[in-house]
Amino acid sequence: MKKKSLLAAGAQLSFLTLISRILGLVREATKAAFLGTSDLADAFGIAFTIPNLFRRLFAENSISVAFIPTFKAYLETSDTPEGRKETQDFVNATCTLVTFLTTVVVVLGICLTPFIIPLFYKEGNLSVLQETTLLTRIMFPYLLVISVAAFFQGILNGLKIFAPSGFTPILFNIIVIAATYLLSPLMENPARAMAVGVITGGIVQAAFQLPFVLKGGWKVSLTSLKKAFSNPGTKKVLALVGPTVIGMAAYQLNDVVSTSLAGRAGTGVVSSLQYSLRLQELILGIFAVSIGTVILPDMAGLAKRQQWDEFSAMLTQSVKIIALITIPITFFSLITGENIIALVYKSKSFDANSVALTLEAFTFHIAGLFFIAVNRIISPAFYAQGNTKSPATAGIMGFAVNILLALLLVTPMKGGGIALALTLASLANTIFLLIFLHRTKRFALGSVVKGMVGYALKMVVLSVIASLPLLLLKDKIFGLFSFNNRILQEGLPLILCAIIFAVVGVALLILTRDSLIQMIVKKLRRRI
């Protein structure tokens, strides 16, 4: 990036995402307090999984990945009246395309919901099936509004404006939390209140970003379907989206199939997996998504100018940052997982059995944190080169590995088996992506892989050493705190444990003269 380092460029977005993910945990804790790991909690989880699948296909990945590089290319010619008109036509055509396609999917989804929901249950409990169907229908329109929000985000990110899009998830979580508390007494059950909060939050996410798009100098309006499908820019977007949707469909079908297997494995397994994933996504959302969002426009520019040395350096630094963050957190979470879950979720509805059930999944989910994060960093390296087929193929292969392992492990291990399957599939997906990246032969992948593997192994060794004092002192530290309040009883010793682990870890990084730590120290000295 120009003058600014990757760390500095992602700082603001990472901070907003941190707040969002913390509120996401509060939202999930609210769900735990109202629903626990009951049938109703599973019903809400299943209901949200279906529209959420399409959201990730049309919104977060495919639209952004296909739209941003194309929009960036248009922006380079928008300084002339003719170029600006072509860019505006492209924006309008894309808006029309997104709105039309997602509306069709929403209508079909609402109509077909009663036929889809029984696939997620082993036995036909009529009342549970009916409630899950109703919740799904309430939340399906969320796909439309969040896809429009993602389109606005694509425009803003193309303009290198990240803050508004980073702030909208904060609004979403606040609205869902508020709706749960305010509407639950007025509705038949809390799950319906949360569902209303989801659709309301999606509308606000889209509406909040629109003024910033207009301020950026671009109008948003609809055009005819003929113009939308015939626009050269949208044709390019569709060509990029096609393989991406296939690959992402394979990846996201992991969630659907895993949820179906979990629904048949017993009550509470679906919700326990989702509670576990929410904790994992706190870390992924803060760092992997933020870094991936920041580097994509710049990688696209470097690829276009064929500056492959700089391209390799940016990719290597990004992966090292991910290793520096996720590997130590993985070790800390494996040691203190039960306490983290109790701190965040434990309540009257979420008892000791719920904690144990969630811990089974969390132990195996957190083990794959590094690989999932790395996959979200490596994929933009393909998208920046206009290559969506390779990550799509890797996604399909990863999907096959995940489903095969989930089918083998769900019976003996239940939720833990499904979580372990996802972790192993993420590792396989990383390997597939690196193999495909090697085939591009456009830059020195060998140095990237060597740097990535070497630094990751270093972080594993340092994390093991930093874990030793924690293993010796953890029980004694928690034994010092005895309060009726779970936040004090679990939170205070967790903070103390985290400080001990962090102090030892940072000391080890300084002693080993870690390159990233030295870079951070130099920048801090310059600012001071």
XYZ file of N, CA and C in Angstrom, residues 86 89 115 152 183 218 269 400 448 508:
30
model
N -20.180 5.924 -18.353
C -20.075 4.464 -18.436
C -20.033 3.843 -17.039
N -23.529 4.056 -15.530
C -24.393 3.031 -16.143
C -24.101 1.651 -15.556
N -40.957 -27.329 2.350
C -40.389 -28.566 1.802
C -38.914 -28.732 2.188
N -23.623 -1.607 -1.882
C -23.150 -0.302 -1.424
C -21.736 -0.408 -0.849
N -39.300 -6.953 22.177
C -40.433 -7.602 21.510
C -40.798 -8.960 22.096
N -21.735 9.077 -6.515
C -22.382 8.099 -7.384
C -23.849 7.943 -7.010
N -27.482 -29.659 19.654
C -26.236 -29.761 18.897
C -26.117 -28.611 17.897
N -16.129 -31.370 -0.237
C -16.177 -32.834 -0.296
C -15.474 -33.452 0.908
N 6.872 -17.231 -0.533
C 5.659 -16.961 0.243
C 5.357 -18.139 1.167
N 8.905 -13.342 24.533
C 9.529 -14.316 23.629
C 9.724 -13.722 22.226
